[in-house]
PDB file of C-alpha atoms in Angstrom:
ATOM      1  CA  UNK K 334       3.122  11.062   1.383  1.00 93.00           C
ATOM      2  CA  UNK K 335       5.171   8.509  -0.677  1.00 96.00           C
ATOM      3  CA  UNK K 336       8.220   8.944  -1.441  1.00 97.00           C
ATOM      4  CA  UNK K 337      10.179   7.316  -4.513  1.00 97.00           C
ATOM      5  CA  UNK K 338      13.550   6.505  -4.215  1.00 98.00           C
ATOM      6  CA  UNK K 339      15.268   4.878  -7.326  1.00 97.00           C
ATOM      7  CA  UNK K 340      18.832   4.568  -9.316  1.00 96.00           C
ATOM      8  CA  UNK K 341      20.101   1.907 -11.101  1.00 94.00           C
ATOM      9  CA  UNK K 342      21.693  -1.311  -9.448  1.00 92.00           C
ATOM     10  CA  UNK K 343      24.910  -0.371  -7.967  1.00 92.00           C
ATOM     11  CA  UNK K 344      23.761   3.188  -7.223  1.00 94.00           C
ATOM     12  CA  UNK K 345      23.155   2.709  -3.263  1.00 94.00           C
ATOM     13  CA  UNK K 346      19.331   2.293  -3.091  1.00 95.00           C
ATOM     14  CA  UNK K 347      19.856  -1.042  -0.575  1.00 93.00           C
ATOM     15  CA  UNK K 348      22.343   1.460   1.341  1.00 95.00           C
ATOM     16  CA  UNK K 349      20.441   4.076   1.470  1.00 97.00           C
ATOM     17  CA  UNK K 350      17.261   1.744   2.516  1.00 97.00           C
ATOM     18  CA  UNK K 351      19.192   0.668   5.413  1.00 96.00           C
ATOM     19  CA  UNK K 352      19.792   4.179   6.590  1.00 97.00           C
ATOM     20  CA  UNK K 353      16.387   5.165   6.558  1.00 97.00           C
ATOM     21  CA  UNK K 354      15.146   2.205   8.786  1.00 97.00           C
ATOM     22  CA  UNK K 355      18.330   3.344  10.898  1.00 97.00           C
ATOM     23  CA  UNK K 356      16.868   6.578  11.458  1.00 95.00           C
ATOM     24  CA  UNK K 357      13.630   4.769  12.074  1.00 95.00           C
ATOM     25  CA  UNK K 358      11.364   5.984   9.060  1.00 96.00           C
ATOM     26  CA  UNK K 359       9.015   4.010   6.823  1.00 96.00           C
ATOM     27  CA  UNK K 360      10.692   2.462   3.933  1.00 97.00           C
ATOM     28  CA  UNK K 361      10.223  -0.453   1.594  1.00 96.00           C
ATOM     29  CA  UNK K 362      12.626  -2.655  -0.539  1.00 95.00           C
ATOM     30  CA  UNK K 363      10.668  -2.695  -3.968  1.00 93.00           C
ATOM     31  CA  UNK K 364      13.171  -4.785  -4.907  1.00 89.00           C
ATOM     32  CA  UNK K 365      12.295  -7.654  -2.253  1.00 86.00           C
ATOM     33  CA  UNK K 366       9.778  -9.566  -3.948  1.00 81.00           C
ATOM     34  CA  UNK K 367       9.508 -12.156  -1.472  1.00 84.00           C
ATOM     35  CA  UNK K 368       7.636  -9.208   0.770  1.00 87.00           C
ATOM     36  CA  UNK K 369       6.378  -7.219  -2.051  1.00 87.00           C
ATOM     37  CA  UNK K 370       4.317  -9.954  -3.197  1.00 86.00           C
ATOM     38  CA  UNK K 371       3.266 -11.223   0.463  1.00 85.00           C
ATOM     39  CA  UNK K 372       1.473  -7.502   0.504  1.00 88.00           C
ATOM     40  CA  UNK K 373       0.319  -6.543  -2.945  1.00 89.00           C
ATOM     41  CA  UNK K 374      -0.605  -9.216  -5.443  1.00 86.00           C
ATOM     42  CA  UNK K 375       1.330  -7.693  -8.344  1.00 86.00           C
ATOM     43  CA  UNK K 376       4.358  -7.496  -6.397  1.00 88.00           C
ATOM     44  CA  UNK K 377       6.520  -4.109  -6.532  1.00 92.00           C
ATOM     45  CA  UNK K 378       9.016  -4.553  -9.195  1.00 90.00           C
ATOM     46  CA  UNK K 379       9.071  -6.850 -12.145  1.00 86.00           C
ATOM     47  CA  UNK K 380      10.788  -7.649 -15.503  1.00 84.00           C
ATOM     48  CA  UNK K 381       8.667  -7.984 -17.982  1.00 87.00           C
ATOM     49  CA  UNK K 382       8.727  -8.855 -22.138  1.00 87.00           C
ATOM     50  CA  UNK K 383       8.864  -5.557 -24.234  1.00 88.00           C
ATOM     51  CA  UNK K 384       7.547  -6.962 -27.357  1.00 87.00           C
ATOM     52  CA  UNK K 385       4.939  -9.460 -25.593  1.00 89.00           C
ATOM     53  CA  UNK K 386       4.163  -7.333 -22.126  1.00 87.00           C
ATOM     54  CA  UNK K 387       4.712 -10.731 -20.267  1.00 88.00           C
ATOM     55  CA  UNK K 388       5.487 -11.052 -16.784  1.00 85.00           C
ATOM     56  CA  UNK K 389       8.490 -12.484 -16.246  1.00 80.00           C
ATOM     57  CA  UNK K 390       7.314 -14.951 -13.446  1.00 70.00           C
ATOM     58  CA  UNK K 391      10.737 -16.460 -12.451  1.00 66.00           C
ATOM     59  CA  UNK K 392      12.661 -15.501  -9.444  1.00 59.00           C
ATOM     60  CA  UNK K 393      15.513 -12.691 -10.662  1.00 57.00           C
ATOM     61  CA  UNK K 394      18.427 -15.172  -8.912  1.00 54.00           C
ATOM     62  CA  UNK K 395      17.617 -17.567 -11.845  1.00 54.00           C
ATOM     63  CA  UNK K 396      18.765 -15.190 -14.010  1.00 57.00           C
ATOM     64  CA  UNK K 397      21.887 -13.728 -13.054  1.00 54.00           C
ATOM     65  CA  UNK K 398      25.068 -14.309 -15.226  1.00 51.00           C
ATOM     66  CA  UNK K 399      22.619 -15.775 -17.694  1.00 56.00           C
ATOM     67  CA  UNK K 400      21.210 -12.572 -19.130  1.00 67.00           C
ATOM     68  CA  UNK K 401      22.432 -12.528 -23.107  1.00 75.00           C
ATOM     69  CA  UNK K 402      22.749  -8.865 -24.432  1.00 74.00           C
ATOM     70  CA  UNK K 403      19.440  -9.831 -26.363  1.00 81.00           C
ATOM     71  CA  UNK K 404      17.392 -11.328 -23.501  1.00 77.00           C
ATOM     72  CA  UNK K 405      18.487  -7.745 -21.799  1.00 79.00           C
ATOM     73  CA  UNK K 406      17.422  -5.687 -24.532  1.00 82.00           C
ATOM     74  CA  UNK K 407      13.895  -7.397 -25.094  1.00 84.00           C
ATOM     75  CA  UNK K 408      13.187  -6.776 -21.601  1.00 83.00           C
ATOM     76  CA  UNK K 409      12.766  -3.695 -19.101  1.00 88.00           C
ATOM     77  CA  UNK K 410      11.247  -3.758 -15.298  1.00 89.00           C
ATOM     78  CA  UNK K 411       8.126  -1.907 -14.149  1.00 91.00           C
ATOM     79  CA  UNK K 412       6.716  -0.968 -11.101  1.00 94.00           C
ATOM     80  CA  UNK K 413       3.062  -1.748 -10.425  1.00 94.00           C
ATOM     81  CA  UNK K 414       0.777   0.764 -10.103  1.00 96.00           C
ATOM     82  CA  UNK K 415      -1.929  -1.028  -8.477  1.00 95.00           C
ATOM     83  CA  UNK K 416       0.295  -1.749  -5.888  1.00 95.00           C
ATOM     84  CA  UNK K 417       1.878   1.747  -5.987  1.00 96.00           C
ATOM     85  CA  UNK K 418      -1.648   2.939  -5.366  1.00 97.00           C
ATOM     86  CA  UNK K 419      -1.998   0.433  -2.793  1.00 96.00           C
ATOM     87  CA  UNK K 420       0.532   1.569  -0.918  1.00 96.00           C
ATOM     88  CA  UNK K 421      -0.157   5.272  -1.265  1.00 97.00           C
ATOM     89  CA  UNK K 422      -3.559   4.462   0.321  1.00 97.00           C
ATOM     90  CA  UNK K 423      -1.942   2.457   2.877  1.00 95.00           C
ATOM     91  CA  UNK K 424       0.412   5.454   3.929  1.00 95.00           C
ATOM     92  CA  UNK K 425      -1.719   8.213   3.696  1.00 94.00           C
ATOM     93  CA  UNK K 426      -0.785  10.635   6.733  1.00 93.00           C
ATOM     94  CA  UNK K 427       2.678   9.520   6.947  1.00 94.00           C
ATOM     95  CA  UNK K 428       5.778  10.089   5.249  1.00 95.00           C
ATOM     96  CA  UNK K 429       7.102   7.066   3.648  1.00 96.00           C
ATOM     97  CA  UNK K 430       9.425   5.837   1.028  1.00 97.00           C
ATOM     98  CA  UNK K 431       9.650   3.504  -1.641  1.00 97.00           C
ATOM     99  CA  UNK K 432      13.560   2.336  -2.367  1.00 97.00           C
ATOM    100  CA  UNK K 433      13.680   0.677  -5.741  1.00 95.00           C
ATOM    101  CA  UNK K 434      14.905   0.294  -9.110  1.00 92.00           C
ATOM    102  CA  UNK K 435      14.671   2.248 -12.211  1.00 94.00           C
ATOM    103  CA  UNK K 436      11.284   1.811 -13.806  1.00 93.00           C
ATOM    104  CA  UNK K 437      10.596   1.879 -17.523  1.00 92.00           C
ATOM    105  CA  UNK K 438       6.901   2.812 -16.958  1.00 94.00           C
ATOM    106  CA  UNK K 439       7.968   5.416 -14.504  1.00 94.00           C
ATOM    107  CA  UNK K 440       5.715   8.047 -16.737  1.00 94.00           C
ATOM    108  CA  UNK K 441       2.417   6.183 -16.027  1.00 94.00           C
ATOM    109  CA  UNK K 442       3.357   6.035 -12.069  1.00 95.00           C
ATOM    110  CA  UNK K 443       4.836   9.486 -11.380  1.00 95.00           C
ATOM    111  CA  UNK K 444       2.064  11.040 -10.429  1.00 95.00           C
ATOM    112  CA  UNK K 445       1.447   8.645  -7.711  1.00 96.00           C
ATOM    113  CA  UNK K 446       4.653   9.919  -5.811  1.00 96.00           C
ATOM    114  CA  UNK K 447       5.194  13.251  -3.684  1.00 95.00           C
ATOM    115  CA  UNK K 448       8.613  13.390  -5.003  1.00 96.00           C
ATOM    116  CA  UNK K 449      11.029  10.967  -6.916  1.00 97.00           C
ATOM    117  CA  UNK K 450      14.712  10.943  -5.709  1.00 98.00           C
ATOM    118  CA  UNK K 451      17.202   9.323  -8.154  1.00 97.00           C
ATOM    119  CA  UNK K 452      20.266   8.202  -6.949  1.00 97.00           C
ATOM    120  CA  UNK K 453      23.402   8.913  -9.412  1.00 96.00           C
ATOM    121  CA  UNK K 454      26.695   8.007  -9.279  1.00 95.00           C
ATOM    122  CA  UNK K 455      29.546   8.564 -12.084  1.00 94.00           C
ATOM    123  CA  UNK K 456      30.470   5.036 -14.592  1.00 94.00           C
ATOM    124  CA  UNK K 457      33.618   4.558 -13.126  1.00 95.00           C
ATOM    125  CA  UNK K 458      32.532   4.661  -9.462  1.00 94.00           C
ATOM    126  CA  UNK K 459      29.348   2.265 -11.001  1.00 94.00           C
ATOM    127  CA  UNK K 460      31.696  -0.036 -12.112  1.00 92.00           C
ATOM    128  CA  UNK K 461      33.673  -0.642  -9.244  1.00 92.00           C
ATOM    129  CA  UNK K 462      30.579  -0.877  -7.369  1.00 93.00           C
ATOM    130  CA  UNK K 463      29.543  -3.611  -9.381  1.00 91.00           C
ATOM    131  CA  UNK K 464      31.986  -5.462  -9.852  1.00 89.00           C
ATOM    132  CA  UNK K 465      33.211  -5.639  -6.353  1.00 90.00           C
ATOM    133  CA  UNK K 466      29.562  -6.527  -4.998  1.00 85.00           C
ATOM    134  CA  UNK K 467      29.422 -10.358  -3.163  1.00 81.00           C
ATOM    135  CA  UNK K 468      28.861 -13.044  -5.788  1.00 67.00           C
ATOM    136  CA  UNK K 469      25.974 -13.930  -7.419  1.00 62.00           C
ATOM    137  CA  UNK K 470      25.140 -10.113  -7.966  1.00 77.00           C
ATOM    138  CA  UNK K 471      23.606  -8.671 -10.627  1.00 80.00           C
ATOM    139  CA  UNK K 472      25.628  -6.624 -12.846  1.00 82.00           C
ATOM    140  CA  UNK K 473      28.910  -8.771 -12.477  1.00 82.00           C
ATOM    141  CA  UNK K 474      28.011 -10.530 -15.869  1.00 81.00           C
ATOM    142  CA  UNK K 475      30.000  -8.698 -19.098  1.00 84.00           C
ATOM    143  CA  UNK K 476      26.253  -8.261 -20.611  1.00 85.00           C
ATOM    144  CA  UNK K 477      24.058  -7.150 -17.386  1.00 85.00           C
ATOM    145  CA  UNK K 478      27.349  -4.290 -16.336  1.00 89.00           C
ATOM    146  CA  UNK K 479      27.003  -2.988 -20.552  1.00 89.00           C
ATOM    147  CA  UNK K 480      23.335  -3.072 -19.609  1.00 88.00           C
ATOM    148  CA  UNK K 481      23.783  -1.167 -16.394  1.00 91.00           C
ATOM    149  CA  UNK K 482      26.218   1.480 -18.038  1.00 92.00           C
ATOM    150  CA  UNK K 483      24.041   1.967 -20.729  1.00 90.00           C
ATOM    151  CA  UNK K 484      20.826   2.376 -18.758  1.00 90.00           C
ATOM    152  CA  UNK K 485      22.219   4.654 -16.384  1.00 93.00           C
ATOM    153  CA  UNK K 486      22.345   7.415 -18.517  1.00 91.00           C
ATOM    154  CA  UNK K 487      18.791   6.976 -20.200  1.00 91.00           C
ATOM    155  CA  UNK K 488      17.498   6.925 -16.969  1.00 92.00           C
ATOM    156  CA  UNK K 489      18.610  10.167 -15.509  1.00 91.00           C
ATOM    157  CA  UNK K 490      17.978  12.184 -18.428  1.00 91.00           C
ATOM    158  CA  UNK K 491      14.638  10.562 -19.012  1.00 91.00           C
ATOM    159  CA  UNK K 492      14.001  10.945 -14.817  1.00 93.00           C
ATOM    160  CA  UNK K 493      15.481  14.535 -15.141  1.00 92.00           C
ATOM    161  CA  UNK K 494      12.866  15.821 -17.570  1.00 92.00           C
ATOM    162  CA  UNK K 495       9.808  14.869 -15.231  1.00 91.00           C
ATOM    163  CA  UNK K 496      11.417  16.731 -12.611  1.00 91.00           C
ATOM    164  CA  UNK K 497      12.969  14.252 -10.760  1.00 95.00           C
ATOM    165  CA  UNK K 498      15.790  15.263  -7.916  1.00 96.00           C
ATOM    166  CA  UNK K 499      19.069  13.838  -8.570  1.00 96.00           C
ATOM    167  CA  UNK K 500      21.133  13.016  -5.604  1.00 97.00           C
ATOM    168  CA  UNK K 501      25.100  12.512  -6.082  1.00 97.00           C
ATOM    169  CA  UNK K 502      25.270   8.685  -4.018  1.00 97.00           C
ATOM    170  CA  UNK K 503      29.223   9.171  -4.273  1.00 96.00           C
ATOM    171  CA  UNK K 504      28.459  10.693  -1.026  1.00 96.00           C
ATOM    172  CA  UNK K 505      28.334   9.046   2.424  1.00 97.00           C
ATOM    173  CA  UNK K 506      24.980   7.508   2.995  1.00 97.00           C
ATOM    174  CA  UNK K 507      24.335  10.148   5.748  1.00 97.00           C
ATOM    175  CA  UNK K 508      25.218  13.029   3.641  1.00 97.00           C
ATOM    176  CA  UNK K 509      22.822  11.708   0.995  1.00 97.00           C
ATOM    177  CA  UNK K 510      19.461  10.883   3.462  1.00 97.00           C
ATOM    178  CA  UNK K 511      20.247  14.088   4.999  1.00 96.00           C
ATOM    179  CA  UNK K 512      19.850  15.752   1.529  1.00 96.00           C
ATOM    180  CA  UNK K 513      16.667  13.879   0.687  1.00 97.00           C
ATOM    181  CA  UNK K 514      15.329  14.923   4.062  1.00 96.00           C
ATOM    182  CA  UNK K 515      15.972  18.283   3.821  1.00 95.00           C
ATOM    183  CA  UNK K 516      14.408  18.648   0.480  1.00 93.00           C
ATOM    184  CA  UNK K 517      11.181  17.037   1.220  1.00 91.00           C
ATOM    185  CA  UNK K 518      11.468  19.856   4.043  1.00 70.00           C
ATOM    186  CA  UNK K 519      12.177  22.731   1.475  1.00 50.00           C
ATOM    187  CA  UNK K 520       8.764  20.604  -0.599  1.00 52.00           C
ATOM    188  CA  UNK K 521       6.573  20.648   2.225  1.00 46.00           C
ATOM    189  CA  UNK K 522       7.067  24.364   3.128  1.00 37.00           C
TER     190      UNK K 522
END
């Protein structure tokens, strides 16, 4: 059973990643394209054009602090379901997850998943998050934190409607796996 677990940068996926390989369970970093790609040849996560469906094929640290309110707007990341399928495939029989970020063709891969998790946290608590985070770091930039803001919301309503659980990550990172964990208890019963 695959497990998604997504939220928007700043929201405590990498966090909450960690904790889960702490506890010793399968999870992935969709977001770590260096092993994403070494396994599935789509990758996890990408950007890609909205108006041209492009790939974008360069590395994401080329673009951060560079990303123009425009550039932003004309683009949105996907996950791959090929390699979403992939990986279901690859898991069958276990429990596993799948940490990454928000994906704009998350309608198209949904079904794919046992459950989807998303991680939430309020603006202002977003903001610090952000803007504290170790430089380069995406979301520091004026244009990628309005991004960020704004996306946030879209995404959990949009995530909300297909039934998505939404998980308060204002909480300690125990408190939240715990919560995750127990649910996919509650699912499985």
């Amino acid at each position: 059973m695959l497990i998604y677990i997504t939220g928007v940068a700043g929201s405590g996926k990498s966090t909450v990643y960690e904790e889960l390989l702490k506890r010793g369970l399968e999870a992935y970093d969709g977001e770590n394209h260096k092993e994403m790609y070494a396994r599935y040849e789509d990758g996890m996560y990408n950007r890609y054009g909205k108006l041209t469906g492009k790939k974008n094929t360069k590395p994401r640290a080329a673009y951060l602090g560079y990303q123009t309110r425009k550039w932003l707007d004309n683009h949105e990341c996907r996950i791959s379901k090929k390699s979403v399928e992939q990986m279901v495939k690859e898991t069958e029989g276990r429990t596993a997850f799948l940490v990454c970020g928000v994906a704009a063709n998350i309608v198209e891969v949904r079904s794919l998943f046992a459950q989807v998790f998303c991680l939430t946290v309020d603006e202002e608590a977003l903001r610090c998050r952000l803007t504290s985070r170790k430089s380069p770091a995406y979301g520091q930039a004026a244009e990628e934190l309005r991004h960020i803001l704004g996306l946030r919301v879209a995404a959990e309503n949009s995530l909300r409607q297909l039934g998505t659980v939404i998980v308060d990550a204002t909480q300690p990172v125990n408190v939240i796996v715990n919560e995750i964990l127990a649910r996919l208890e509650v699912k499985r019963s």
